[in-house]
JSON list of C-alpha atoms in Angstrom, two decimals:
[
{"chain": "A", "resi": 25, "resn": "UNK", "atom": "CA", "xyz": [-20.99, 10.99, -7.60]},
{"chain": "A", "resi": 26, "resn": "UNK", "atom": "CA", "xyz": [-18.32, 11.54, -10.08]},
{"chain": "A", "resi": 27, "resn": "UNK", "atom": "CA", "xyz": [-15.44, 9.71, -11.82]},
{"chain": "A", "resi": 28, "resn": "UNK", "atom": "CA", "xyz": [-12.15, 9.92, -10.18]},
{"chain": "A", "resi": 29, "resn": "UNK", "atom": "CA", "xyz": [-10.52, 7.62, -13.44]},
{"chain": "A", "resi": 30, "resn": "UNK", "atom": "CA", "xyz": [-10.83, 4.62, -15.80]},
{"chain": "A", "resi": 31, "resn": "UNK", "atom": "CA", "xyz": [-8.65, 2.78, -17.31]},
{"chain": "A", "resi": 32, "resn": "UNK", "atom": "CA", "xyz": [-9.26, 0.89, -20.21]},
{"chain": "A", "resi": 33, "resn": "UNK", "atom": "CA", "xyz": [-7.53, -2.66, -21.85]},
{"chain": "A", "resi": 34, "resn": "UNK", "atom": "CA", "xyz": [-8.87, -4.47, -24.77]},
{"chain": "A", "resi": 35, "resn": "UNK", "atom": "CA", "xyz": [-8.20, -7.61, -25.63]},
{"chain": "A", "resi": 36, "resn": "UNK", "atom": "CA", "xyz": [-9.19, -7.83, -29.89]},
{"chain": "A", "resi": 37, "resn": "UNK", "atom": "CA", "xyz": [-10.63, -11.07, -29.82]},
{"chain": "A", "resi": 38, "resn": "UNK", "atom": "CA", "xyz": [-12.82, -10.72, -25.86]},
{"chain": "A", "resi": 39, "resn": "UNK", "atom": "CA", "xyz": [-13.74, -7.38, -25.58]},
{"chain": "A", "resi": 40, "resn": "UNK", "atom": "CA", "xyz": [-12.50, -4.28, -23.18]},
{"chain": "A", "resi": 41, "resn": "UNK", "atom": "CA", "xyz": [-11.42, -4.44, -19.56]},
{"chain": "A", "resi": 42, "resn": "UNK", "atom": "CA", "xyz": [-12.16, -1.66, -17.42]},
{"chain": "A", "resi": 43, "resn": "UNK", "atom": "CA", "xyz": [-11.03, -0.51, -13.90]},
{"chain": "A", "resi": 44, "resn": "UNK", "atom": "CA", "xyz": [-13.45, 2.27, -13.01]},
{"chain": "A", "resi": 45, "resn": "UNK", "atom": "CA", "xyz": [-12.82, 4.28, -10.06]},
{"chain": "A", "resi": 46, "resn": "UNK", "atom": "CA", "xyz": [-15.88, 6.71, -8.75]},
{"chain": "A", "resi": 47, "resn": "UNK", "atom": "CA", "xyz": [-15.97, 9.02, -5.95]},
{"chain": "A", "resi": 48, "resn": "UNK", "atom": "CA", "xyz": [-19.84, 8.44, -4.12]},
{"chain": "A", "resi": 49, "resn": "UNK", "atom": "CA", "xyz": [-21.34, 10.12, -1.67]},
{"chain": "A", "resi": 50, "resn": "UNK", "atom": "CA", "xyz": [-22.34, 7.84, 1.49]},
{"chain": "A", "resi": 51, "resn": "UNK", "atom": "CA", "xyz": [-25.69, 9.76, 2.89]},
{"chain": "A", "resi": 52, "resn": "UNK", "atom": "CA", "xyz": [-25.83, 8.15, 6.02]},
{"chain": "A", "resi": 53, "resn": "UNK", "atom": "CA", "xyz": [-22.86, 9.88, 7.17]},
{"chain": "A", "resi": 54, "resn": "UNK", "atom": "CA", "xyz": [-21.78, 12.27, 4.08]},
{"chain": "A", "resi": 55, "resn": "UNK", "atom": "CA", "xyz": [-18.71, 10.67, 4.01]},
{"chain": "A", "resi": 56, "resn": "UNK", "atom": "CA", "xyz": [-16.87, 10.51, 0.24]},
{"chain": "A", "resi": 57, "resn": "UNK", "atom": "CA", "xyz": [-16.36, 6.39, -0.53]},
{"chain": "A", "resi": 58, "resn": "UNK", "atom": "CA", "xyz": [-14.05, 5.07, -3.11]},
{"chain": "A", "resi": 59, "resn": "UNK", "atom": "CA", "xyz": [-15.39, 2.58, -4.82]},
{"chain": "A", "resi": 60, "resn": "UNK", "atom": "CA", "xyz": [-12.66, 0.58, -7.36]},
{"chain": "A", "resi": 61, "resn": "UNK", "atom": "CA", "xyz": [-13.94, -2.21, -9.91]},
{"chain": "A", "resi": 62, "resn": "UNK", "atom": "CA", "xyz": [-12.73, -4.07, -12.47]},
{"chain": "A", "resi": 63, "resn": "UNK", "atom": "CA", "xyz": [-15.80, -4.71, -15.00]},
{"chain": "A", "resi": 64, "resn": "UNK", "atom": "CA", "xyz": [-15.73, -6.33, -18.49]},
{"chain": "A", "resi": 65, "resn": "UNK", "atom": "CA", "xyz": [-17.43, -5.64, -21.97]},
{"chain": "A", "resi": 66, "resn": "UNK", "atom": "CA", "xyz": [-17.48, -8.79, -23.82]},
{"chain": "A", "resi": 67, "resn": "UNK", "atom": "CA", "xyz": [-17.11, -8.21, -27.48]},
{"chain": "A", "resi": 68, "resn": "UNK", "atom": "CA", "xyz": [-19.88, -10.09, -28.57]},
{"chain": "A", "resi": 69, "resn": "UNK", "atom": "CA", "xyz": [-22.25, -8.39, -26.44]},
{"chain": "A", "resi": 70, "resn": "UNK", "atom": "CA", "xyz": [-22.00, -5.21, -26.91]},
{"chain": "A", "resi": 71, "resn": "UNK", "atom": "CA", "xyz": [-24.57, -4.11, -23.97]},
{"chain": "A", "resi": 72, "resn": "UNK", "atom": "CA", "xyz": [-23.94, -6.57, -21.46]},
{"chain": "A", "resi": 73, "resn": "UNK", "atom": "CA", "xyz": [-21.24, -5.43, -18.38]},
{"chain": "A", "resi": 74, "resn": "UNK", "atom": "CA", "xyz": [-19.67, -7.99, -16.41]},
{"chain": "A", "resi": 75, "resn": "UNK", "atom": "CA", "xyz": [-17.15, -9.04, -13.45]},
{"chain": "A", "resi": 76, "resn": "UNK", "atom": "CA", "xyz": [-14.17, -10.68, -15.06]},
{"chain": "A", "resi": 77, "resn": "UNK", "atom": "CA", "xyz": [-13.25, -13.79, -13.57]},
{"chain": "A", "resi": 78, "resn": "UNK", "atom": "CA", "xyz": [-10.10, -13.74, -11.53]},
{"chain": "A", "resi": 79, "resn": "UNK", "atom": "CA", "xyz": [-9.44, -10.14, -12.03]},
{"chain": "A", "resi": 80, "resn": "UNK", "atom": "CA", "xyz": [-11.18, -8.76, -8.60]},
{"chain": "A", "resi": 81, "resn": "UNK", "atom": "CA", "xyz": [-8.11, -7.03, -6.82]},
{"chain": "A", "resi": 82, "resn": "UNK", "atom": "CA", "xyz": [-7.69, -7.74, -2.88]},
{"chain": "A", "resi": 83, "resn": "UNK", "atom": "CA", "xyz": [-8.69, -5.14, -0.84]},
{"chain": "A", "resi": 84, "resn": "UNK", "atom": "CA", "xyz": [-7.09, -6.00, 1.72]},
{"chain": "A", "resi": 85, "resn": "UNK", "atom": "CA", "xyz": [-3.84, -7.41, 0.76]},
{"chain": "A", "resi": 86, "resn": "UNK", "atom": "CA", "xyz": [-1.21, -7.09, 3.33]},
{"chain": "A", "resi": 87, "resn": "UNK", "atom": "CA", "xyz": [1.34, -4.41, 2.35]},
{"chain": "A", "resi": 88, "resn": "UNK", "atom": "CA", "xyz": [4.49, -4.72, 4.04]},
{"chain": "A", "resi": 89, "resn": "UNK", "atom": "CA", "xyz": [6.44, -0.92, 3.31]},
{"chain": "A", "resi": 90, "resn": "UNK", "atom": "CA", "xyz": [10.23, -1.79, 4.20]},
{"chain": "A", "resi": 91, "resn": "UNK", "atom": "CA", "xyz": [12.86, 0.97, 5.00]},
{"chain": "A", "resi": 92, "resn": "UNK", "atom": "CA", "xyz": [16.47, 0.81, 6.03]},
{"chain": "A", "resi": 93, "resn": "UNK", "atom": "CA", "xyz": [18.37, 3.58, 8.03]},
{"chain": "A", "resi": 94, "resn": "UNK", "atom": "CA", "xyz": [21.32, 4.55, 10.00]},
{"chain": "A", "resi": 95, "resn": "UNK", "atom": "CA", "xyz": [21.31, 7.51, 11.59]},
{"chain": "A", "resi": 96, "resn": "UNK", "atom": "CA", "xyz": [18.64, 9.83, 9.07]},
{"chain": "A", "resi": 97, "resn": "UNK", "atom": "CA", "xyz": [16.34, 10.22, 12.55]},
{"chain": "A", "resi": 98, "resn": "UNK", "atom": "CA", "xyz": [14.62, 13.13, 11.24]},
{"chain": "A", "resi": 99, "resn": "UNK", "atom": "CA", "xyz": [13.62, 11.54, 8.17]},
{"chain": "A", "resi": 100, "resn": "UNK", "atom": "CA", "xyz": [12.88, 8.11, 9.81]},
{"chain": "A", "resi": 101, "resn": "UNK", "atom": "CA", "xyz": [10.77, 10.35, 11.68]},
{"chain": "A", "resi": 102, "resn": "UNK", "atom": "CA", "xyz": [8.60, 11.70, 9.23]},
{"chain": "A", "resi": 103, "resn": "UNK", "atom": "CA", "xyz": [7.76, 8.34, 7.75]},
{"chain": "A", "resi": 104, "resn": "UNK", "atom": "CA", "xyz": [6.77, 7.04, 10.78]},
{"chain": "A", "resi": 105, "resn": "UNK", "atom": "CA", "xyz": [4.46, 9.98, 11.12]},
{"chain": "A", "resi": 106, "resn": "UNK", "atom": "CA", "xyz": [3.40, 9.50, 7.36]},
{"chain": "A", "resi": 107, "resn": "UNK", "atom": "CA", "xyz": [2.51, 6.38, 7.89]},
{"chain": "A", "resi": 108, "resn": "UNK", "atom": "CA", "xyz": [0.23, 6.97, 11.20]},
{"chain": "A", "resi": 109, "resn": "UNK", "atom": "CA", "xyz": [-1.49, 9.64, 9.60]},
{"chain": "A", "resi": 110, "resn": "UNK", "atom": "CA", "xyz": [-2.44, 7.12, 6.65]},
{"chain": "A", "resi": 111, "resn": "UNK", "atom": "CA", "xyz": [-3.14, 4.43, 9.31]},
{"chain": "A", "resi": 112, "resn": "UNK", "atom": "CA", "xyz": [-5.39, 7.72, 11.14]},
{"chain": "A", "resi": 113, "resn": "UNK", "atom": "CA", "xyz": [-7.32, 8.88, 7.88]},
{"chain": "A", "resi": 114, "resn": "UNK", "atom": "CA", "xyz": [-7.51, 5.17, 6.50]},
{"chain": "A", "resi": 115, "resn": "UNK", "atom": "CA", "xyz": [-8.08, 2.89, 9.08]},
{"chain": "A", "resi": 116, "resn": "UNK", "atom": "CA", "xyz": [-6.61, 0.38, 7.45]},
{"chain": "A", "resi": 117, "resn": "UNK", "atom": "CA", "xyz": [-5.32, -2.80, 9.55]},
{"chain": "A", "resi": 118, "resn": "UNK", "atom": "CA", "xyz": [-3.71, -4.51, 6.46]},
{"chain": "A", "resi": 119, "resn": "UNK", "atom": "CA", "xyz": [-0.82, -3.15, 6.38]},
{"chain": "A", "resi": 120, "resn": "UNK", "atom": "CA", "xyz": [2.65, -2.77, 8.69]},
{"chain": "A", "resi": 121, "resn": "UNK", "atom": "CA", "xyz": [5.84, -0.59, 8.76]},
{"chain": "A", "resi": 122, "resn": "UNK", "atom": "CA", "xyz": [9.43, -2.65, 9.11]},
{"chain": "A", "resi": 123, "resn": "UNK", "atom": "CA", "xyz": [12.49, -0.69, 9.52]},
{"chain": "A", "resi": 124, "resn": "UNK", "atom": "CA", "xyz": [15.81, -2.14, 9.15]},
{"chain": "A", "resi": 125, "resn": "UNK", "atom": "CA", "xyz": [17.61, 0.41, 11.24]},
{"chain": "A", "resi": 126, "resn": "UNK", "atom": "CA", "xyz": [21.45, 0.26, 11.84]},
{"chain": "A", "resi": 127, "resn": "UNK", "atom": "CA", "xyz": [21.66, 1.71, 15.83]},
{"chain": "A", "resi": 128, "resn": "UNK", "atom": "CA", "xyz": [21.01, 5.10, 14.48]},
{"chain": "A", "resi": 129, "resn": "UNK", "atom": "CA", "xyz": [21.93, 7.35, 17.27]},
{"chain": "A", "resi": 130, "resn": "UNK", "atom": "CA", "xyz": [20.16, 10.28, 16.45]},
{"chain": "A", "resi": 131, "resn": "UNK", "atom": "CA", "xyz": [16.57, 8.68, 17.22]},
{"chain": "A", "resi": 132, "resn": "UNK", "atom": "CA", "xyz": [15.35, 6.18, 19.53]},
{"chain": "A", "resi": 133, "resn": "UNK", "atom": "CA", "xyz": [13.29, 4.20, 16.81]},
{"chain": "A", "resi": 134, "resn": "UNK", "atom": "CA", "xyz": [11.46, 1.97, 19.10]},
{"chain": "A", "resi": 135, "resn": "UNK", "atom": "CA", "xyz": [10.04, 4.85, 21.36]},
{"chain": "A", "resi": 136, "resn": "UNK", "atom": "CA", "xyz": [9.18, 6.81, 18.03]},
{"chain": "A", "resi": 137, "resn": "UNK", "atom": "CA", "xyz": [7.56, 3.69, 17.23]},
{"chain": "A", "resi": 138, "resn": "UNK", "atom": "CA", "xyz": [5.59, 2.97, 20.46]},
{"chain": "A", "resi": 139, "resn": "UNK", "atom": "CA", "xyz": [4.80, 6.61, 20.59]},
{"chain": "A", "resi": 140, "resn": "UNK", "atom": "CA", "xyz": [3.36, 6.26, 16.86]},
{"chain": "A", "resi": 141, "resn": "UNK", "atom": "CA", "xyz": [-0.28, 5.91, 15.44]},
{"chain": "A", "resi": 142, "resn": "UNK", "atom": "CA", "xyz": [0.91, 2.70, 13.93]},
{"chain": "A", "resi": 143, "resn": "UNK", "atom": "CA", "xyz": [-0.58, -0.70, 15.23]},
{"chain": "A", "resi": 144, "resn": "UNK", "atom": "CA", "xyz": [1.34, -2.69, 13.37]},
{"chain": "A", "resi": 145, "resn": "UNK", "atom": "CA", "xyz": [5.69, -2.12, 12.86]},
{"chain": "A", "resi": 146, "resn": "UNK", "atom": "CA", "xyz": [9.01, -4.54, 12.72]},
{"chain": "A", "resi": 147, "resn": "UNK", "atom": "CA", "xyz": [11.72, -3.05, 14.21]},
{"chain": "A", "resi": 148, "resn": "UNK", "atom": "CA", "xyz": [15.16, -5.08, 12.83]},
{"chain": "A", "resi": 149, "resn": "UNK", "atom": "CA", "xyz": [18.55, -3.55, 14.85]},
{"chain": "A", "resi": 150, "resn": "UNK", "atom": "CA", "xyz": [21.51, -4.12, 13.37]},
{"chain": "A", "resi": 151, "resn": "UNK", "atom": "CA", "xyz": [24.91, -3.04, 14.27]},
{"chain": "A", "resi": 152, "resn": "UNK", "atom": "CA", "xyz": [27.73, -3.00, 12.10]},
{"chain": "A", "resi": 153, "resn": "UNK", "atom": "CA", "xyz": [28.76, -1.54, 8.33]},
{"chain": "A", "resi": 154, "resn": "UNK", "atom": "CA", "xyz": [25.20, -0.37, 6.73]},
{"chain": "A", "resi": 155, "resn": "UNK", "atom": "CA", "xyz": [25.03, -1.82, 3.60]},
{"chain": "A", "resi": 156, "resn": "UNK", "atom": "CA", "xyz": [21.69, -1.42, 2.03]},
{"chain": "A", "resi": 157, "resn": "UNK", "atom": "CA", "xyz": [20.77, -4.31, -0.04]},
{"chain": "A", "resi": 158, "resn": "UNK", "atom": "CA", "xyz": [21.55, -6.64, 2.51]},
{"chain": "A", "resi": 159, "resn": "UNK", "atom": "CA", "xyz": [19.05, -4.77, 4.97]},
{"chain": "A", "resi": 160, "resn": "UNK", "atom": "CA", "xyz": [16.81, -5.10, 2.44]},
{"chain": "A", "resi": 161, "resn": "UNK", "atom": "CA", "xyz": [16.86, -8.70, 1.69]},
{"chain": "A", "resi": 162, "resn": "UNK", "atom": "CA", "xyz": [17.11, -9.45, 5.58]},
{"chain": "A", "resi": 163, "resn": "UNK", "atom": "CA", "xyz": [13.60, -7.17, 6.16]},
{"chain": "A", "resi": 164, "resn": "UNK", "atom": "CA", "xyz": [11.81, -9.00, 3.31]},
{"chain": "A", "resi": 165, "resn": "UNK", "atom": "CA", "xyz": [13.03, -11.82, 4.39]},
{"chain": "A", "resi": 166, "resn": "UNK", "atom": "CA", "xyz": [11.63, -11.58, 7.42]},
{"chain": "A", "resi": 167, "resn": "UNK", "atom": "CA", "xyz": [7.80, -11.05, 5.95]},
{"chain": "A", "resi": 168, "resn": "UNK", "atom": "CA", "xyz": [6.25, -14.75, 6.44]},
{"chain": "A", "resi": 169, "resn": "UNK", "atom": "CA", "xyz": [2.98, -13.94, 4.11]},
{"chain": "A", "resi": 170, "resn": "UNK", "atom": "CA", "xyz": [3.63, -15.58, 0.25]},
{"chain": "A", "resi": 171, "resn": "UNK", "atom": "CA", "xyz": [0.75, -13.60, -1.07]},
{"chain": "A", "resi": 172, "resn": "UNK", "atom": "CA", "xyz": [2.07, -9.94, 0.79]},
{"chain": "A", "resi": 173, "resn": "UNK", "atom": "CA", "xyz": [2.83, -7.41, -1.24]},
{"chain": "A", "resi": 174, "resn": "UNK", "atom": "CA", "xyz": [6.44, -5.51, -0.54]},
{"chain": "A", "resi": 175, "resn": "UNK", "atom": "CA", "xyz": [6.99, -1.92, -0.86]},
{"chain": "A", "resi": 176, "resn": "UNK", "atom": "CA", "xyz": [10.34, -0.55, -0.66]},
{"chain": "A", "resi": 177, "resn": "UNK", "atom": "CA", "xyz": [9.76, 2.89, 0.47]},
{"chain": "A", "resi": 178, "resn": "UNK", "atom": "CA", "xyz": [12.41, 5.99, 0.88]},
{"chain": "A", "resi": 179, "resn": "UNK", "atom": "CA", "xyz": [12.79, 8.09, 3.59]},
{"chain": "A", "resi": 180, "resn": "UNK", "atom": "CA", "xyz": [12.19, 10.68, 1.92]},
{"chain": "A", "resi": 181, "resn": "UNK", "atom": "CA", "xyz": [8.99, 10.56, 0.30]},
{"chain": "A", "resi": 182, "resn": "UNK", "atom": "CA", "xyz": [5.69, 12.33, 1.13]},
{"chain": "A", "resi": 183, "resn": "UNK", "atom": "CA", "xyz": [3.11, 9.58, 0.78]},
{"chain": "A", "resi": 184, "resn": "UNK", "atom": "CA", "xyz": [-0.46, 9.62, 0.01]},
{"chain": "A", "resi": 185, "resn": "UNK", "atom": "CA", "xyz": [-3.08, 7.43, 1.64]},
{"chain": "A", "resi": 186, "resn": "UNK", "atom": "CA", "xyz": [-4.41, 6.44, -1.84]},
{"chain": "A", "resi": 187, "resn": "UNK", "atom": "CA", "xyz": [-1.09, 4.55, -2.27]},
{"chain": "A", "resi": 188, "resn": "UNK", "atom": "CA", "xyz": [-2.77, 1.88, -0.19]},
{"chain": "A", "resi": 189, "resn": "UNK", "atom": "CA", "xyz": [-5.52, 1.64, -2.97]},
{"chain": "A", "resi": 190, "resn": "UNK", "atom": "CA", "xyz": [-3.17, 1.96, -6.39]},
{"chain": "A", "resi": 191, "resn": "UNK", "atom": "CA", "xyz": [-0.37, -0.80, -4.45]},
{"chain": "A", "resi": 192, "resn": "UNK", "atom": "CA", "xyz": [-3.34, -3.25, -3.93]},
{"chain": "A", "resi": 193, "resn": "UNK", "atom": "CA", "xyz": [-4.65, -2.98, -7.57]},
{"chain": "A", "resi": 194, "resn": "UNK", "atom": "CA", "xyz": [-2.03, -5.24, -8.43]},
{"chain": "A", "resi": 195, "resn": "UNK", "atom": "CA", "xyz": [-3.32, -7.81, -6.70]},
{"chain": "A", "resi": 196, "resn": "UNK", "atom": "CA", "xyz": [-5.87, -10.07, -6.96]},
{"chain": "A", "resi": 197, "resn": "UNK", "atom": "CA", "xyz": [-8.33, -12.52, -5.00]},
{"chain": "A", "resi": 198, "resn": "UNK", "atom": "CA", "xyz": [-7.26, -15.72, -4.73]}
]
């Protein structure tokens, strides 16, 4: 076991807040587990921990990571990719890939997408002048879920499986 971080809030007048985060080993399998919590240290008890009401985050919140392009195939590429190899080392069915794409003809975005890792992906053509923001608004529009949380991603970015995690610590269990 050890401590991957903590982060600590305290509130003067209730006490301290913590979200611990510890690395544990699983020996059934040897597998490494993250285990997140949010745990609370009233102030006057000085040796009694807690769950805070209200403050467990959802661990499975759907996260909705929203891209536009027209015509950066080899960078559209690599996110797809990205993303299936954090779908791959994850396993994680709560969360979906939409791409606003404006018939980019250097990439045939629905056969990348098909050919993919990724179960779950919006594909949104549009033809015409590419004007970001309104491909943006039109993908998020297009996310039905109230309580979804909306990435807007770059092509260009590397990203980490553990962005999963830190995205959903945001939210909590309603």
């Amino acid at each position: 076991m050890s401590v991957k971080s903590v982060e600590q809030k305290e509130d003067k007048i209730l006490g301290h807040r913590y979200l611990l985060e510890l690395k544990l080993l699983r020996k059934s399998d040897n597998k490494i587990q993250l285990l997140s919590e949010y745990i609370f240290k009233p102030k006057h008890n000085q040796s009694h921990l807690c769950y805070p009401s209200g403050l467990q985050w959802n661990r499975t919140a759907e996260i909705y990571f929203v891209v536009t392009s027209k015509n950066q195939g080899r960078w559209l590429q690599h996110l797809i990719n990205n993303m299936g190899r954090i779908y791959q080392e994850t396993n994680d069915h709560h969360f979906h890939l939409v791409i606003f794409d404006y018939n980019s003809e250097d990439i045939d975005v629905d056969k990348s997408l098909k050919q993919s890792l990724l179960p779950k992906y919006k594909l949104i053509k549009k033809s015409g002048e590419f004007v970001k923001t309104k491909a943006y608004n039109e993908a998020v529009n297009w996310v039905k879920n109230p309580n979804a949380i909306i990435f807007l991603v770059d092509l260009h970015l590397e990203i980490a499986s553990n962005l999963l995690v830190n995205i959903r610590k945001v939210s909590t269990v309603r």
